[in-house]
mmCIF file of C-alpha atoms in Angstrom:
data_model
loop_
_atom_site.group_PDB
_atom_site.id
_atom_site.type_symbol
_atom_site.label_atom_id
_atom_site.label_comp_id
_atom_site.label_asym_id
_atom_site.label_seq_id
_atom_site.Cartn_x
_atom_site.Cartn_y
_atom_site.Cartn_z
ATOM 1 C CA UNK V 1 0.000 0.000 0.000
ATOM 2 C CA UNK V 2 1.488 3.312 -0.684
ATOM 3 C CA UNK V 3 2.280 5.392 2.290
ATOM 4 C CA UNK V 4 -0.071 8.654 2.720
ATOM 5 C CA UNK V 5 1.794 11.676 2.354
ATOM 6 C CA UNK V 6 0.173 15.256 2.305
ATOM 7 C CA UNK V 7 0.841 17.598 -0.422
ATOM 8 C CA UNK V 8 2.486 14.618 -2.784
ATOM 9 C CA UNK V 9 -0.758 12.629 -3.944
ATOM 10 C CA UNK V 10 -0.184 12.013 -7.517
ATOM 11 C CA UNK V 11 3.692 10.979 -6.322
ATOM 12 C CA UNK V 12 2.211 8.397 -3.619
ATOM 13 C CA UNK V 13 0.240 7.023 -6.644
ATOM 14 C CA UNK V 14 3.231 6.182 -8.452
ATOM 15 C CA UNK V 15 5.751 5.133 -5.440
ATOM 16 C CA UNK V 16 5.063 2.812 -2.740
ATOM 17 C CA UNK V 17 6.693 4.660 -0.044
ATOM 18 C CA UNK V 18 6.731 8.685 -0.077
ATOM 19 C CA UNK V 19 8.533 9.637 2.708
ATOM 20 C CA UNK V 20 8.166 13.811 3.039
ATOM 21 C CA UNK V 21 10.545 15.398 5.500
ATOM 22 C CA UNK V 22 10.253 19.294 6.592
ATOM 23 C CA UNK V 23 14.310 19.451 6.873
ATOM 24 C CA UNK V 24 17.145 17.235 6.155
ATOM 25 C CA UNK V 25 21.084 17.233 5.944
ATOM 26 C CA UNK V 26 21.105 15.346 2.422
ATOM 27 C CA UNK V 27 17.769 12.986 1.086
ATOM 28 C CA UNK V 28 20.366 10.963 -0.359
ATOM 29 C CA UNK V 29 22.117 10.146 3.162
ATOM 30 C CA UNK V 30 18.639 10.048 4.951
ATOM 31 C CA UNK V 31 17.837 7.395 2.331
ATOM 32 C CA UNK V 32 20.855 5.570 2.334
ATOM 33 C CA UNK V 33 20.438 5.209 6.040
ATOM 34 C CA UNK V 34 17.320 3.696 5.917
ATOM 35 C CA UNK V 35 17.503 1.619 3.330
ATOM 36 C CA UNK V 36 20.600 0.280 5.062
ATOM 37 C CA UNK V 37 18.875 -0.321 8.331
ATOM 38 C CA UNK V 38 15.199 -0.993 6.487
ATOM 39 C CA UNK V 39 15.632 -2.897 3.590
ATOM 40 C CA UNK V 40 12.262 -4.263 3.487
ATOM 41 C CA UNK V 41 11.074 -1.114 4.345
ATOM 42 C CA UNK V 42 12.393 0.715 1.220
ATOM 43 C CA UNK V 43 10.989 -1.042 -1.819
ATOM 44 C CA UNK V 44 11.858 -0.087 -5.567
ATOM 45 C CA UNK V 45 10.495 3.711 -6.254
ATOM 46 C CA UNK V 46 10.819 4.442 -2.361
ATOM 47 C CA UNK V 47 11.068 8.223 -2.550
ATOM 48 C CA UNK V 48 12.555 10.892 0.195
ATOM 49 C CA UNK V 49 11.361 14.525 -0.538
ATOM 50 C CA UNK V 50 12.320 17.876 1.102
ATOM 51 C CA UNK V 51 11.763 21.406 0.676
ATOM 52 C CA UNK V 52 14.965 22.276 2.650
ATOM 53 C CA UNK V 53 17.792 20.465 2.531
ATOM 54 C CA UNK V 54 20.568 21.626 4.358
ATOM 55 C CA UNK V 55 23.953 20.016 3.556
ATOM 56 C CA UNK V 56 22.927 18.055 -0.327
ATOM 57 C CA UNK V 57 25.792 17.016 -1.951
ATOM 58 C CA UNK V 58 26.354 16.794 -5.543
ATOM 59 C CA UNK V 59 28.968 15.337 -7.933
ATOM 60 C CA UNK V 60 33.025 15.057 -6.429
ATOM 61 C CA UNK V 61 31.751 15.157 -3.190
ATOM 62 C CA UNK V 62 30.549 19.158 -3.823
ATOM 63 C CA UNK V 63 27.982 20.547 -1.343
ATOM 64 C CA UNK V 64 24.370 21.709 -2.414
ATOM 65 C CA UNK V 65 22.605 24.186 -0.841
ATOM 66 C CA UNK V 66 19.552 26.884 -1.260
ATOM 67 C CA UNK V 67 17.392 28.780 1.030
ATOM 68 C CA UNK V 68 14.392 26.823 2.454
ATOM 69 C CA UNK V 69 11.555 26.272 0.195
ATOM 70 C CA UNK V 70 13.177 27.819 -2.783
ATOM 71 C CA UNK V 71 13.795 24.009 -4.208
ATOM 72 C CA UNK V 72 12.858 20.871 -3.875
ATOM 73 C CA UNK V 73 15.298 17.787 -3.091
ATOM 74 C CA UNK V 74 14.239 14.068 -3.733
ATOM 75 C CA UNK V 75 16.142 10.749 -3.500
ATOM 76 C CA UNK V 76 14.928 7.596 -4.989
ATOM 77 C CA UNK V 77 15.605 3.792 -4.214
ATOM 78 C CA UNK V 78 15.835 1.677 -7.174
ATOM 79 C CA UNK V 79 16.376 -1.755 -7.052
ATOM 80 C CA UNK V 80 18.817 -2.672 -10.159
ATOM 81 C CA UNK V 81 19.356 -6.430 -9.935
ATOM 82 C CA UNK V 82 17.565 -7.061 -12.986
ATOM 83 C CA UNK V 83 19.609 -4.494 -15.067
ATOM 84 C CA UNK V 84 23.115 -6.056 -16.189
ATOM 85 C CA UNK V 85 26.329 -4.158 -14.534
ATOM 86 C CA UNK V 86 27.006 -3.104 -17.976
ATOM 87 C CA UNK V 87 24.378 -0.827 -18.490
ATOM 88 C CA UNK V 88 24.192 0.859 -15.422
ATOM 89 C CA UNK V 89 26.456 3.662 -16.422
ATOM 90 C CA UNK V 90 23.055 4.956 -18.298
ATOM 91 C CA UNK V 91 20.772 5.016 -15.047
ATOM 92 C CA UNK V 92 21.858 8.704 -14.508
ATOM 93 C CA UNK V 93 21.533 9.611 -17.939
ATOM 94 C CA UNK V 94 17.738 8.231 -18.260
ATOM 95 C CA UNK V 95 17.220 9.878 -14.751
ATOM 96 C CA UNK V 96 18.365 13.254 -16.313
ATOM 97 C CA UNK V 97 15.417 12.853 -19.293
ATOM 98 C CA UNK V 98 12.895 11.185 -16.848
ATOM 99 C CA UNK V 99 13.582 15.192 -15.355
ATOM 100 C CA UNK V 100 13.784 16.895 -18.654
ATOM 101 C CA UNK V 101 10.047 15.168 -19.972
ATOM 102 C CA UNK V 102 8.880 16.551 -16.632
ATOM 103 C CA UNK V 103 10.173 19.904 -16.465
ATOM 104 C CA UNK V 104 9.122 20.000 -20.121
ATOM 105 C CA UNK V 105 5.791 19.484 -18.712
ATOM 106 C CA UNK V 106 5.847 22.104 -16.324
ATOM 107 C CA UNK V 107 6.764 24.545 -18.898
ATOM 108 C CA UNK V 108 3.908 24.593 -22.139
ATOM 109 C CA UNK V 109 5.833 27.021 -24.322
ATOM 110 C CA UNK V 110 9.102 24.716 -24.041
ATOM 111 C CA UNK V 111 9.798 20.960 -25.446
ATOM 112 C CA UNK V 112 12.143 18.467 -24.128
ATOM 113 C CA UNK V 113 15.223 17.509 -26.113
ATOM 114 C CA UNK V 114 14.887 21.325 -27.818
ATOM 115 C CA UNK V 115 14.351 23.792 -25.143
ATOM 116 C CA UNK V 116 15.031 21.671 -22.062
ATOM 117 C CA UNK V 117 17.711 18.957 -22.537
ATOM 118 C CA UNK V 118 20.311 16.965 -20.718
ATOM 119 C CA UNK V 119 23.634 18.210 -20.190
ATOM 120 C CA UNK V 120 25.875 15.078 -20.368
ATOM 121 C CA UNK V 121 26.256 13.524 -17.520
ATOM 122 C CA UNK V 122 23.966 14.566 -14.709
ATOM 123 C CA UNK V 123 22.222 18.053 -14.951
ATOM 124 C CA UNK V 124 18.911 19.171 -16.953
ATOM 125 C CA UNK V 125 19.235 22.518 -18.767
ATOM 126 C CA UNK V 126 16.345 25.007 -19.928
ATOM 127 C CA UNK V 127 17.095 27.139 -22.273
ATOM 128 C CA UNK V 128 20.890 26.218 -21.654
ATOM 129 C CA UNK V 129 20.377 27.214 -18.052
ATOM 130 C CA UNK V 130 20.602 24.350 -15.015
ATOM 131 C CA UNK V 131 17.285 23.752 -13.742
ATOM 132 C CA UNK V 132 18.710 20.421 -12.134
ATOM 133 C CA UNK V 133 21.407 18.496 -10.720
ATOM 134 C CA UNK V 134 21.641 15.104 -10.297
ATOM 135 C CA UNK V 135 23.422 12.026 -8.291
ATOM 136 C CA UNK V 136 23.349 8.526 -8.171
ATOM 137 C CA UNK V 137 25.084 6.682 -5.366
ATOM 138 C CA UNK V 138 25.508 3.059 -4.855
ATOM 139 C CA UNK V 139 24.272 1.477 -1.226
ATOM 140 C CA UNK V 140 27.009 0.573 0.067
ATOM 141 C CA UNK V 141 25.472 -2.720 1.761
ATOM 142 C CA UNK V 142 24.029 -3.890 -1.654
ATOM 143 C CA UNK V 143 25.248 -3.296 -4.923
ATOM 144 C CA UNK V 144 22.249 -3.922 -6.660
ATOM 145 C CA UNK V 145 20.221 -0.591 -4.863
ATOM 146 C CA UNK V 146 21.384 2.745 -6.302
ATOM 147 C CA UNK V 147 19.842 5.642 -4.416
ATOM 148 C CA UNK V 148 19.574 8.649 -7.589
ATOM 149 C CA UNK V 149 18.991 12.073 -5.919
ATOM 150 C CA UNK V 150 18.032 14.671 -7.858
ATOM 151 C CA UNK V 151 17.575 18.659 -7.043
ATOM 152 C CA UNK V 152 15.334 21.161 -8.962
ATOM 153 C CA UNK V 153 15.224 25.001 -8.571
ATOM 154 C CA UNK V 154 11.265 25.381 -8.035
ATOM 155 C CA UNK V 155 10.535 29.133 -6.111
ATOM 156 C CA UNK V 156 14.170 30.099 -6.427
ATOM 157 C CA UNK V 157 14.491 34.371 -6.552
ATOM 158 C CA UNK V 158 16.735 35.160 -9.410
ATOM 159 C CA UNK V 159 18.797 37.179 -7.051
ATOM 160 C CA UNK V 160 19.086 33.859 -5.213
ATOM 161 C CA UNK V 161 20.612 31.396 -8.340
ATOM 162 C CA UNK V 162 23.896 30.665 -7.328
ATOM 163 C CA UNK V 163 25.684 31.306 -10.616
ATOM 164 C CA UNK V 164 24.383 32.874 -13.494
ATOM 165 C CA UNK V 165 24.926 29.917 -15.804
ATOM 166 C CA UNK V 166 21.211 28.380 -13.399
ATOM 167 C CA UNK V 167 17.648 29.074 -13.613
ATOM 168 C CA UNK V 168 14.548 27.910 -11.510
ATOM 169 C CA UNK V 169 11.094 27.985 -12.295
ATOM 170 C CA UNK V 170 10.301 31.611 -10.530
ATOM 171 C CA UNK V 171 13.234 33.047 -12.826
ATOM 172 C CA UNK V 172 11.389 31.846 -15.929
ATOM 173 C CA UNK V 173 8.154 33.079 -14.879
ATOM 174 C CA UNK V 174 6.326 29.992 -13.791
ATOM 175 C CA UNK V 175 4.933 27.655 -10.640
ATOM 176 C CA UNK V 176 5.896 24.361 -10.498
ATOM 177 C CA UNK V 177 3.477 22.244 -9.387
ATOM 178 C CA UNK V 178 5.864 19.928 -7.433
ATOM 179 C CA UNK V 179 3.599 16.797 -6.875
ATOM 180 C CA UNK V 180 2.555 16.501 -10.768
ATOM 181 C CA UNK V 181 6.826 17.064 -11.348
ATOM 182 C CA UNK V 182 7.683 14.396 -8.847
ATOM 183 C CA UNK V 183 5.259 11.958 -9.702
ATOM 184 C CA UNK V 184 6.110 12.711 -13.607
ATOM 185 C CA UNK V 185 9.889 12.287 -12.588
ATOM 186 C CA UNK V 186 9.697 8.919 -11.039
ATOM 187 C CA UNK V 187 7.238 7.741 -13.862
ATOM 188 C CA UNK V 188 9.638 8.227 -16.174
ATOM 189 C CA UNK V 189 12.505 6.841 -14.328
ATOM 190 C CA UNK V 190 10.644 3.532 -13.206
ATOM 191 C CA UNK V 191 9.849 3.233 -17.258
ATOM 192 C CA UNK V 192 13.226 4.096 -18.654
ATOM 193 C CA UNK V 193 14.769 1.489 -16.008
ATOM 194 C CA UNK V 194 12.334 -1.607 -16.623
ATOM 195 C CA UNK V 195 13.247 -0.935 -20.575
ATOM 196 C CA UNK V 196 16.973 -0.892 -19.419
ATOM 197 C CA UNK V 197 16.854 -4.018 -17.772
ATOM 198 C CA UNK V 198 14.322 -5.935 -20.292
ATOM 199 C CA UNK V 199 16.048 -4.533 -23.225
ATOM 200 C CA UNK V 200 19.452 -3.499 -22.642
ATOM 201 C CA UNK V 201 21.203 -0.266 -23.146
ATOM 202 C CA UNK V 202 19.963 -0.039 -27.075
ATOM 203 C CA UNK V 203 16.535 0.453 -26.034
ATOM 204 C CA UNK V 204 17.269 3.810 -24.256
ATOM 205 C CA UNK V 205 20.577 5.196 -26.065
ATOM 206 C CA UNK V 206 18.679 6.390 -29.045
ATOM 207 C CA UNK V 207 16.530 8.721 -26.129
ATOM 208 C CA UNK V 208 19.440 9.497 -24.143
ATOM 209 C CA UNK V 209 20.728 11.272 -27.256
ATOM 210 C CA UNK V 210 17.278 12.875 -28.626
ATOM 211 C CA UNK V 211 17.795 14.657 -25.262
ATOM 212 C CA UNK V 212 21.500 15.278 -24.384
ATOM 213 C CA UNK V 213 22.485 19.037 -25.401
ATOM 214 C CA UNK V 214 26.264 17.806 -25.253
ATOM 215 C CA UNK V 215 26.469 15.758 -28.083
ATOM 216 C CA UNK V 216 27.832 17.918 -31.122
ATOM 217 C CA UNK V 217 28.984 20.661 -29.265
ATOM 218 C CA UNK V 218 32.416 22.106 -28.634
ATOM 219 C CA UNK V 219 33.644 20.894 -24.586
ATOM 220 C CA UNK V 220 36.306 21.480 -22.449
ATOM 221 C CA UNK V 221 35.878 18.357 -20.235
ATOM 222 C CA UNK V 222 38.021 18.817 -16.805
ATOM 223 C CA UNK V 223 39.235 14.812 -16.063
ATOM 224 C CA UNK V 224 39.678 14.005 -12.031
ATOM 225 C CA UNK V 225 43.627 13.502 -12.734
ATOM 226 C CA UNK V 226 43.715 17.035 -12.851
ATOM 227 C CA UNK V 227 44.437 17.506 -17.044
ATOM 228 C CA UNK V 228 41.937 19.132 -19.149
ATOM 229 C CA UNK V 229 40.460 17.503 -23.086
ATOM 230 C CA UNK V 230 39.193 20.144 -25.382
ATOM 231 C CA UNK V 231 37.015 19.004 -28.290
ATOM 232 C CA UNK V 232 33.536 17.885 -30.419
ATOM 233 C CA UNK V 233 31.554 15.600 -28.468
ATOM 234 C CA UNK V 234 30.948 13.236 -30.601
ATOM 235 C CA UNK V 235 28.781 10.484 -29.363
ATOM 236 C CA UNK V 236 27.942 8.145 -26.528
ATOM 237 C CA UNK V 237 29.417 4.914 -26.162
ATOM 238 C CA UNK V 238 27.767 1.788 -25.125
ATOM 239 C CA UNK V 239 27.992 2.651 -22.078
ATOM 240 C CA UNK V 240 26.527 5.833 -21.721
ATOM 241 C CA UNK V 241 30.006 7.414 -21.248
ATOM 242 C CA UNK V 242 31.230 10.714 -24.020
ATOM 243 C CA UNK V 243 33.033 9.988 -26.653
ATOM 244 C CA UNK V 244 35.524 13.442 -27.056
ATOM 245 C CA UNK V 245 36.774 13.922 -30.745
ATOM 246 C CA UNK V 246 39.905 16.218 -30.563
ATOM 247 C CA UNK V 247 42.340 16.305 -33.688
ATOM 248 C CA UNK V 248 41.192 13.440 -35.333
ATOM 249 C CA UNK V 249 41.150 11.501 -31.957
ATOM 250 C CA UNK V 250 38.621 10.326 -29.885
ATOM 251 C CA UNK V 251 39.210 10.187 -25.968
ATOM 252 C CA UNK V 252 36.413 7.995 -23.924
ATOM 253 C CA UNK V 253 35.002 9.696 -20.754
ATOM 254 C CA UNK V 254 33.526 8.494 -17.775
ATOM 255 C CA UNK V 255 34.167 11.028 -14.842
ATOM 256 C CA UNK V 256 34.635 14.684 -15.631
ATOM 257 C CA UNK V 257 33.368 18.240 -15.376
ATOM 258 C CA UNK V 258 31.900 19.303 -18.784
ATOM 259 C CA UNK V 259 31.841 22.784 -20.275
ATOM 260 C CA UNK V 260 29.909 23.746 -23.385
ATOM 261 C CA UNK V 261 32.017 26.126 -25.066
ATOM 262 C CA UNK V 262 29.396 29.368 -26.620
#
């Protein structure tokens, strides 16, 4: 039976355990901890949702932060055994267009894959502006849970966006309605992973790549060893990392901070 939880109807519909929380350090610990201590508790789809999130934490181990009730934070369980190691690489990837279809839905005047698109590997864009941010992170005591956060700027002030290269849905002149965005969020994530682990990674690449603003543009990709690749991304590989093409030669990447070069 889903869990009752006020304010997130349309969400409890769609996951069997909606866990809203008025403030938390990081939905991705919280949920990490219970899963860890719960397992049976914390089904596939089990969802932890905040309005203020005090200490979030996003890719390299970088904090995340915004003023209270200016965004809304949500981690979800999924339960990956049936999807082959292989392919996991692309569960981030098909959790940044499971965002992108529902911020596209939020937004009438604005389609997904044109105006709001995926910005290779783990942030949705509008209008070439971060809406999003997301992270997946492996439970530690099972390697066959992932726990994918994901952040969106909902109420943010303009003033507020903490570079100018982001945007929320108060900058661009709308209201979210944050149930009908969560619950179309982790429809399209529990879809895109049941294809991934029925079909493999050639059922979703094609959709990945209708929605990645990356691909064909100029990058300067920072790499964790410190060096920096300049190039054309060219294409994903099979699996789900960039393929870099820089003077005739392509460089495969899995880890790295991307810059689209205007």
């Amino acid at each position: 039976m889903p869990i009752p939880s006020e304010g997130f109807p349309l969400s409890a519909a769609v996951s069997p355990r909606v866990h809203v929380i008025e403030t938390v350090d990081s939905t991705n610990a919280k949920l990490l901890r219970d899963a860890a201590d719960d397992p049976d508790g914390h089904p596939h789809l089990s969802v932890v949702v905040t309005r203020d999130q005090r200490a979030g934490r996003g890719r390299l181990d970088r904090t995340w932060t915004t003023p209270p009730g200016s965004a809304l934070a949500v981690s979800v369980l999924l339960r990956v055994g049936a999807v082959a190691t292989s392919d996991r690489g692309w569960i981030p990837l098909l959790a940044g267009v499971a965002m992108a279809d529902a911020v596209a839905a939020q937004l009438p005047s604005m389609r997904a894959g044109r105006d709001v698109q995926l910005k290779w590997p783990n942030d949705v864009l509008v209008q070439g502006l971060k809406i999003s941010g997301i992270l997946a992170e492996v439970l530690p005591t099972d390697p066959h849970t992932v726990v994918l956060g994901a952040g969106v700027n909902t109420t943010m002030a303009k003033v507020d966006l903490p570079v100018p290269t982001a945007t929320s849905f108060a900058a661009l002149g709308a209201t979210a309605d944050e149930d009908r965005l969560l619950a179309d969020f982790l429809t399209g994530l529990r879809d895109g992973i049941a294809r991934l682990a029925v079909d493999g990674s050639a059922a979703v690449a094609d959709d990945v790549a209708a929605h990645c603003a990356t691909l064909g543009a100029k990058v300067t990709v920072s790499l964790p060893d410190g060096t920096t690749l300049h190039g054309t991304a060219a294409r994903l590989d099979a699996d789900g990392r960039l393929v870099v093409s820089a003077d005739g030669v392509e460089a495969v990447v899995s880890a790295g901070d991307v810059v689209h070069v205007r």
